[in-house]
Tab-separated table of C-alpha atoms and ligand atoms in Angstrom:
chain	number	residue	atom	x	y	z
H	115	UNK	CA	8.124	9.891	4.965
H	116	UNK	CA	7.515	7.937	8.596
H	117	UNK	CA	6.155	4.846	7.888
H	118	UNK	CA	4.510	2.686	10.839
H	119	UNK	CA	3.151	-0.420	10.979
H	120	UNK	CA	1.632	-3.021	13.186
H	121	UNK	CA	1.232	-6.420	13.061
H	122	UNK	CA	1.315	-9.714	14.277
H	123	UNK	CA	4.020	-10.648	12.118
H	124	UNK	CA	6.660	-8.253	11.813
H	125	UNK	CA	9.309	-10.389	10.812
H	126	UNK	CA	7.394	-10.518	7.482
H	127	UNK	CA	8.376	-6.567	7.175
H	128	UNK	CA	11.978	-7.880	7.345
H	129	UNK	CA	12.304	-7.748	3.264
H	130	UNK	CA	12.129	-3.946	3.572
H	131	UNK	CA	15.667	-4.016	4.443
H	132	UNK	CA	16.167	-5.243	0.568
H	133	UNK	CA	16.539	-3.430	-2.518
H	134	UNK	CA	15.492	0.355	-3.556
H	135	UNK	CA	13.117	0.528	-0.478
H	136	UNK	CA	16.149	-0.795	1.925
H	137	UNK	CA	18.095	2.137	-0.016
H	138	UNK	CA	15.719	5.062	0.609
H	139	UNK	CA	15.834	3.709	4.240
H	140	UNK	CA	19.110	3.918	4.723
H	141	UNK	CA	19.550	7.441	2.840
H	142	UNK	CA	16.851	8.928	5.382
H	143	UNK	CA	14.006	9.078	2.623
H	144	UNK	CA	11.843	6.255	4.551
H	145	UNK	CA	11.388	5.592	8.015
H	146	UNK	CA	10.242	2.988	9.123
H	147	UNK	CA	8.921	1.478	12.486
H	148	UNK	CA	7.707	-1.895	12.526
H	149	UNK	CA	5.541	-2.950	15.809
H	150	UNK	CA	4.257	-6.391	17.012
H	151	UNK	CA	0.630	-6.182	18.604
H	152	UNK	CA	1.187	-8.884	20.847
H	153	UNK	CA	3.659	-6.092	22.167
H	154	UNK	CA	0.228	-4.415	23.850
H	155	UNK	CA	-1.655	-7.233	25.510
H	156	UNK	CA	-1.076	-7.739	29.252
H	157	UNK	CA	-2.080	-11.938	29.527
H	158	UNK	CA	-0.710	-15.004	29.964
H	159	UNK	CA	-1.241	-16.180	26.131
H	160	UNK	CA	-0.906	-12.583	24.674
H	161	UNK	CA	-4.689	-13.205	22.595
H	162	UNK	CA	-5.133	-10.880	20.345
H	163	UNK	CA	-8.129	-12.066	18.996
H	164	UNK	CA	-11.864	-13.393	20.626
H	165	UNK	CA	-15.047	-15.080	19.550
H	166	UNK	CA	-17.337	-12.893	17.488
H	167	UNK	CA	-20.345	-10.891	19.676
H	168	UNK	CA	-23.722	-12.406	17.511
H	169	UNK	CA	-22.028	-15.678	16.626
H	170	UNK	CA	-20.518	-16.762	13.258
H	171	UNK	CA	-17.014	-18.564	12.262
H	172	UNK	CA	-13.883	-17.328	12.777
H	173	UNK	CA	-12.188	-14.822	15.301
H	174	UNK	CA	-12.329	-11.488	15.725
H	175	UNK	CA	-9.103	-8.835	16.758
H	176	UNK	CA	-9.930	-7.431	20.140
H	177	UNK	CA	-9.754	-3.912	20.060
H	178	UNK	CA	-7.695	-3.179	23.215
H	179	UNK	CA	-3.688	-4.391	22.432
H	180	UNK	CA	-4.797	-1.882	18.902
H	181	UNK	CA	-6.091	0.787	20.978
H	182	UNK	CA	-2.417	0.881	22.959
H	183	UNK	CA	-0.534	0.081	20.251
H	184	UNK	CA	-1.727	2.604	17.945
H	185	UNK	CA	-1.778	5.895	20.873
H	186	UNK	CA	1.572	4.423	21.379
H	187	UNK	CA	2.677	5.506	17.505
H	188	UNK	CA	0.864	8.533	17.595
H	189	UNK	CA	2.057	9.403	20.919
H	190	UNK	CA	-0.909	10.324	22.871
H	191	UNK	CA	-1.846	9.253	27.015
H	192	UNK	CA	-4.839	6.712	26.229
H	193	UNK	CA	-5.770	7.066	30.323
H	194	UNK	CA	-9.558	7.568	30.504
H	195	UNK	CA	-8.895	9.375	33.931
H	196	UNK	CA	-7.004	12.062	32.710
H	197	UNK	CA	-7.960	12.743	28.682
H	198	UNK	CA	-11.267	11.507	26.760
H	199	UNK	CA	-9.372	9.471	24.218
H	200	UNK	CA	-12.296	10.331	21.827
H	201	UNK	CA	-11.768	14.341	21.808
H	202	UNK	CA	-8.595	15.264	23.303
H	203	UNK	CA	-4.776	14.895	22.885
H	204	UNK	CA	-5.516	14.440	19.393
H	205	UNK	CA	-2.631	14.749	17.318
H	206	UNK	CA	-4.238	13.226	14.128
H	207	UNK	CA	-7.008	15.445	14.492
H	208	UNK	CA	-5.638	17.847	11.431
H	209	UNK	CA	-5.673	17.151	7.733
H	210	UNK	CA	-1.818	16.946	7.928
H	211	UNK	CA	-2.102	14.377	10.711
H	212	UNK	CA	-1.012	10.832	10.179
H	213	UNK	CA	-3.261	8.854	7.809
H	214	UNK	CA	-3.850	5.105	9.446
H	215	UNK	CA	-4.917	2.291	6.648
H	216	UNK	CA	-6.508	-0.523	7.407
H	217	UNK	CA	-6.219	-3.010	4.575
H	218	UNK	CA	-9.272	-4.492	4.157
H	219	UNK	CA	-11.183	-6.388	0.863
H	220	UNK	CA	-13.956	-4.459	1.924
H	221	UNK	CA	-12.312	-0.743	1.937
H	222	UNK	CA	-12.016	1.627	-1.667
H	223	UNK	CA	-9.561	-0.227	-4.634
H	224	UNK	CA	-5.536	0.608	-4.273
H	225	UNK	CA	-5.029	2.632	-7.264
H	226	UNK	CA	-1.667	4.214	-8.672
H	227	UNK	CA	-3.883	7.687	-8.203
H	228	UNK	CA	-3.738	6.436	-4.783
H	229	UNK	CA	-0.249	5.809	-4.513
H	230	UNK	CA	0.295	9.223	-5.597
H	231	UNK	CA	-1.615	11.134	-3.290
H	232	UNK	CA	-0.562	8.738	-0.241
H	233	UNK	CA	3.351	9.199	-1.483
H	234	UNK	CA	2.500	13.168	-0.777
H	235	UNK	CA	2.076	12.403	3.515
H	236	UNK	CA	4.516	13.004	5.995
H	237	UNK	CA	3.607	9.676	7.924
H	238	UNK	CA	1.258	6.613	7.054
H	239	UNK	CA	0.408	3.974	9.677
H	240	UNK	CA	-0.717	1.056	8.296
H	241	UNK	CA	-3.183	-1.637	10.656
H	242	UNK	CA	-2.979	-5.375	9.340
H	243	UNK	CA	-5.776	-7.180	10.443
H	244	UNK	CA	-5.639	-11.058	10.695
H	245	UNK	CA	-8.541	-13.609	11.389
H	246	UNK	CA	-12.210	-12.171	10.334
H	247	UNK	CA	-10.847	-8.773	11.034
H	248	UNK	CA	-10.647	-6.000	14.315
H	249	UNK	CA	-13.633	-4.996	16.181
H	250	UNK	CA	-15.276	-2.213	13.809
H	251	UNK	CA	-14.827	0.222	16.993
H	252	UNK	CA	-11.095	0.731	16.014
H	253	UNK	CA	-11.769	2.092	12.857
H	254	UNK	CA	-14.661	3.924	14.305
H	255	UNK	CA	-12.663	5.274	17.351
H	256	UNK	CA	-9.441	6.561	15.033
H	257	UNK	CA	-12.398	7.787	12.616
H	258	UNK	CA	-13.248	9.974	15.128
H	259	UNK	CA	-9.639	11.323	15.837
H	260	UNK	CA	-8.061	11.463	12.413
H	261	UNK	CA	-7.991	10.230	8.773
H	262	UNK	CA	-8.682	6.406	8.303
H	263	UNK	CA	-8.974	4.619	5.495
H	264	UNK	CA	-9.831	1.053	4.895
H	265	UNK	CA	-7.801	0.062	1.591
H	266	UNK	CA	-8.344	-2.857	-0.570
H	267	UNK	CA	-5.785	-4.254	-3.256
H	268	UNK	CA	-8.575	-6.411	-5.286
H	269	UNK	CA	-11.554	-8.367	-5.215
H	270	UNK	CA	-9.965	-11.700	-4.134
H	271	UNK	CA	-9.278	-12.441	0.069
H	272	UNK	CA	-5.982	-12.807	1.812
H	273	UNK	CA	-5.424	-14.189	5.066
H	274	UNK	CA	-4.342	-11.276	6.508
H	275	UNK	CA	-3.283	-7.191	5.593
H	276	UNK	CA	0.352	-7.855	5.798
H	277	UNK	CA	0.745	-8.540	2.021
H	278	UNK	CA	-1.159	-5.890	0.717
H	279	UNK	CA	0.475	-3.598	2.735
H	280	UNK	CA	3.674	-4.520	1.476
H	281	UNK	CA	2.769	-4.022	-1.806
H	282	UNK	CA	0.864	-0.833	-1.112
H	283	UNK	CA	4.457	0.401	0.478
H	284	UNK	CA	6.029	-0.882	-2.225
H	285	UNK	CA	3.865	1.005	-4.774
H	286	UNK	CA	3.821	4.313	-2.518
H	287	UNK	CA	7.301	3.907	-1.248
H	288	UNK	CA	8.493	4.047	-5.125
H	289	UNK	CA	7.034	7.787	-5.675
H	290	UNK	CA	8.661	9.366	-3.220
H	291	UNK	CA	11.142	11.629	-4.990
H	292	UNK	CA	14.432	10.134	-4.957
H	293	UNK	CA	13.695	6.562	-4.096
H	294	UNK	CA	13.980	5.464	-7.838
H	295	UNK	CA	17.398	7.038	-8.990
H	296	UNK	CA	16.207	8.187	-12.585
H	297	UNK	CA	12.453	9.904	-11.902
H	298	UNK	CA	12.041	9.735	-15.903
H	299	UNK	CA	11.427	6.325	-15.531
H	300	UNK	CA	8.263	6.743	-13.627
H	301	UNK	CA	6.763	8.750	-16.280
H	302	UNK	CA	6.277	6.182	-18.743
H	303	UNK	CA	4.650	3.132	-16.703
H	304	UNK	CA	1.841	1.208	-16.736
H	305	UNK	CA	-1.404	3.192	-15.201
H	306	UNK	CA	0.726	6.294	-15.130
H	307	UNK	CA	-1.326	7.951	-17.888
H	308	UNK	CA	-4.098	5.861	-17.549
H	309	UNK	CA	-3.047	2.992	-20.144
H	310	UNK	CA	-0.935	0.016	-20.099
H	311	UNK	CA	2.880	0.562	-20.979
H	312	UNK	CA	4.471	-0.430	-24.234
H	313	UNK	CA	6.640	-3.437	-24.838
H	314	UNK	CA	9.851	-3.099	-24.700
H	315	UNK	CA	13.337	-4.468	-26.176
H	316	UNK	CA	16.961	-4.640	-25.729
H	317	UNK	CA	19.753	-6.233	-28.021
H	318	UNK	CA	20.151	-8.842	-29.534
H	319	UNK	CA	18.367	-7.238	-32.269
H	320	UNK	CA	17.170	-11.118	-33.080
H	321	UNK	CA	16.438	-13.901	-30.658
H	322	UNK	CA	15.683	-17.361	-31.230
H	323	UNK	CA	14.039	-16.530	-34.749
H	324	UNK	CA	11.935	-13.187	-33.157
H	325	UNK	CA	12.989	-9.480	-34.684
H	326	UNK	CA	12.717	-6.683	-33.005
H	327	UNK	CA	10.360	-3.996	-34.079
H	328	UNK	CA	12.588	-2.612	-37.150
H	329	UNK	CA	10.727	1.524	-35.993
H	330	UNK	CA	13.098	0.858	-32.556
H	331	UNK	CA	16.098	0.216	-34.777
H	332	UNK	CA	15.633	3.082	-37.174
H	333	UNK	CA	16.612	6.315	-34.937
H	334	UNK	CA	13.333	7.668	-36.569
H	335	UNK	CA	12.399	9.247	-32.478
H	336	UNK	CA	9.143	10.591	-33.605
H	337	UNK	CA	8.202	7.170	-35.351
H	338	UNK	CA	9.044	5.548	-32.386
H	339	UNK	CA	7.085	7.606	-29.913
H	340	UNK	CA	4.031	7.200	-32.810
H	341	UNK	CA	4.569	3.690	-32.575
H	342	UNK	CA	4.802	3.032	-28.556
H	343	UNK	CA	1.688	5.334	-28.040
H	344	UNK	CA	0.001	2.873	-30.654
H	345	UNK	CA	1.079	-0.090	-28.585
H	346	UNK	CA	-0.095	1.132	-25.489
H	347	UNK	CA	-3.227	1.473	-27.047
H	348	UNK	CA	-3.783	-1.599	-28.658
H	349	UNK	CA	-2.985	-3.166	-25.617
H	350	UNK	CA	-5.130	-1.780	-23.418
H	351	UNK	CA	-7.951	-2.173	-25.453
H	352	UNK	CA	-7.300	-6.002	-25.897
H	353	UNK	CA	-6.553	-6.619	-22.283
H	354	UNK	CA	-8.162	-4.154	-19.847
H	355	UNK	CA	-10.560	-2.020	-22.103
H	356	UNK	CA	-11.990	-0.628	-18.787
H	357	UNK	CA	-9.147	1.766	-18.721
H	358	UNK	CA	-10.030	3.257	-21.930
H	359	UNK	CA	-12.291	6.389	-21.869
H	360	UNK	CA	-16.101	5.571	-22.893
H	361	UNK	CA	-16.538	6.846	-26.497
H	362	UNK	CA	-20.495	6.742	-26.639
Q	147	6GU	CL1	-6.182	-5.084	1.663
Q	147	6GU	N1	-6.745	-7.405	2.819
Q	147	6GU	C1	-7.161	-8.680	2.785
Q	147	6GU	N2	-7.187	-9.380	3.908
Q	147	6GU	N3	-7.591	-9.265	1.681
Q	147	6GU	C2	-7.545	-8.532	0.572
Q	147	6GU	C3	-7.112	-7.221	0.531
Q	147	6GU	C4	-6.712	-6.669	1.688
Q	147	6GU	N4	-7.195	-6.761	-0.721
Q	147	6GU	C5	-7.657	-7.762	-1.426
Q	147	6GU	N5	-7.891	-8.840	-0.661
């Protein structure tokens, strides 16, 4: 999978050198381009961000430095002389295009159903807005070209998209086959089959006065997968009973 992203900050992205994402980079499974915005804006102070059109607080990202920065990922001459940017030389026109994400607390909730479908694409390029967010005629322009999608990770607000991107990559990154060395241990995770995951142990079979679940020392296996299928119930019901399917 190519991976782009662009942002004000890239040496945030600098932690995706580390651990099993750093791995799949190195071993070809992930590619990764990381691109600073400020990269695309031609003045002195390299603004990438103006006062709001209709007043209100805050700043707004202009949509020009994202206009050239994001034809410059997907490759396509943004020159109003020579090409409408709005019809032609549109290579994420198709449905096997790029997908561009916008994280956003206003876009549809980051889901592990999400991560799975998004972990099936060839190449994701994800937008992080700063400040009050980018001029809704980015989104609309791409909209036009290509499949957007504005992405949320939860009803709270962050400062910016970087974070939520890196956990979206994280979560997305994970799924592709062969980034996590023993694919069995995807199976039986939280949200996986729509409930929360059971506890688990390892030796010392007692610790600091607390036993371990005699079923887990008792080589009983179908007791044991009884018993963990009962846990993950039990505890999704007491702690997120909006997972569970409605009964009435
Ligand atoms: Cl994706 N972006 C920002 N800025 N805030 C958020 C979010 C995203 N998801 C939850 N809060």
């Amino acid at each position: 999978m190519r991976i782009d992203i662009v942002t004000i900050f890239p040496e945030f992205f600098d932690v995706l050198d580390l651990s099993l994402l750093g791995k799949a980079r190195q071993s070809g499974l992930i590619e990764l381009g990381v691109h600073n915005l400020r990269d695309h804006t031609h003045d002195r102070h390299h603004s990438v961000d103006d006062t709001p059109y209709g007043g209100g607080a805050g700043m707004v990202m202009k949509p020009e430095p994202w206009g050239a920065s994001l034809d410059a990922i997907l490759g396509t001459d943004p020159d109003p002389a020579t090409t409408d940017p709005a019809t032609t030389g549109m290579p994420i026109a198709a449905d096997d295009g790029p997908i561009l994400i916008f994280p956003s607390p206003a876009g549809d909730q980051f889901t592990q159903a999400m991560a799975r479908e998004l972990s099936l694409e060839q190449h994701l390029i994800f937008g992080c807005g700063r400040y009050e967010g980018i001029d809704q005629r980015v989104v609309d322009h791409y909209s036009q070209r290509g499949r957007v999608r504005l992405v949320s990770l939860g009803d709270y607000v962050l400062n910016g998209g970087e974070v939520a991107v890196m956990a979206m990559i994280e979560a997305i990154g994970r799924l592709i086959p062969g980034v996590v060395g023993n694919p069995l241990s995807l199976v039986e995770e939280s949200h996986e089959d729509g409930l929360l995951e059971y506890p688990s142990y390892t030796k010392p079979a007692s610790w600091r006065g607390l036993d371990v679940p005699p079923v887990l020392l008792s080589g009983n296996h179908g007791a044991i997968s009884i018993w963990r299928r009962q846990q993950q119930i039990e505890r999704t019901e007491r702690v997120r009973p909006d997972l569970l399917p409605r009964t009435i």
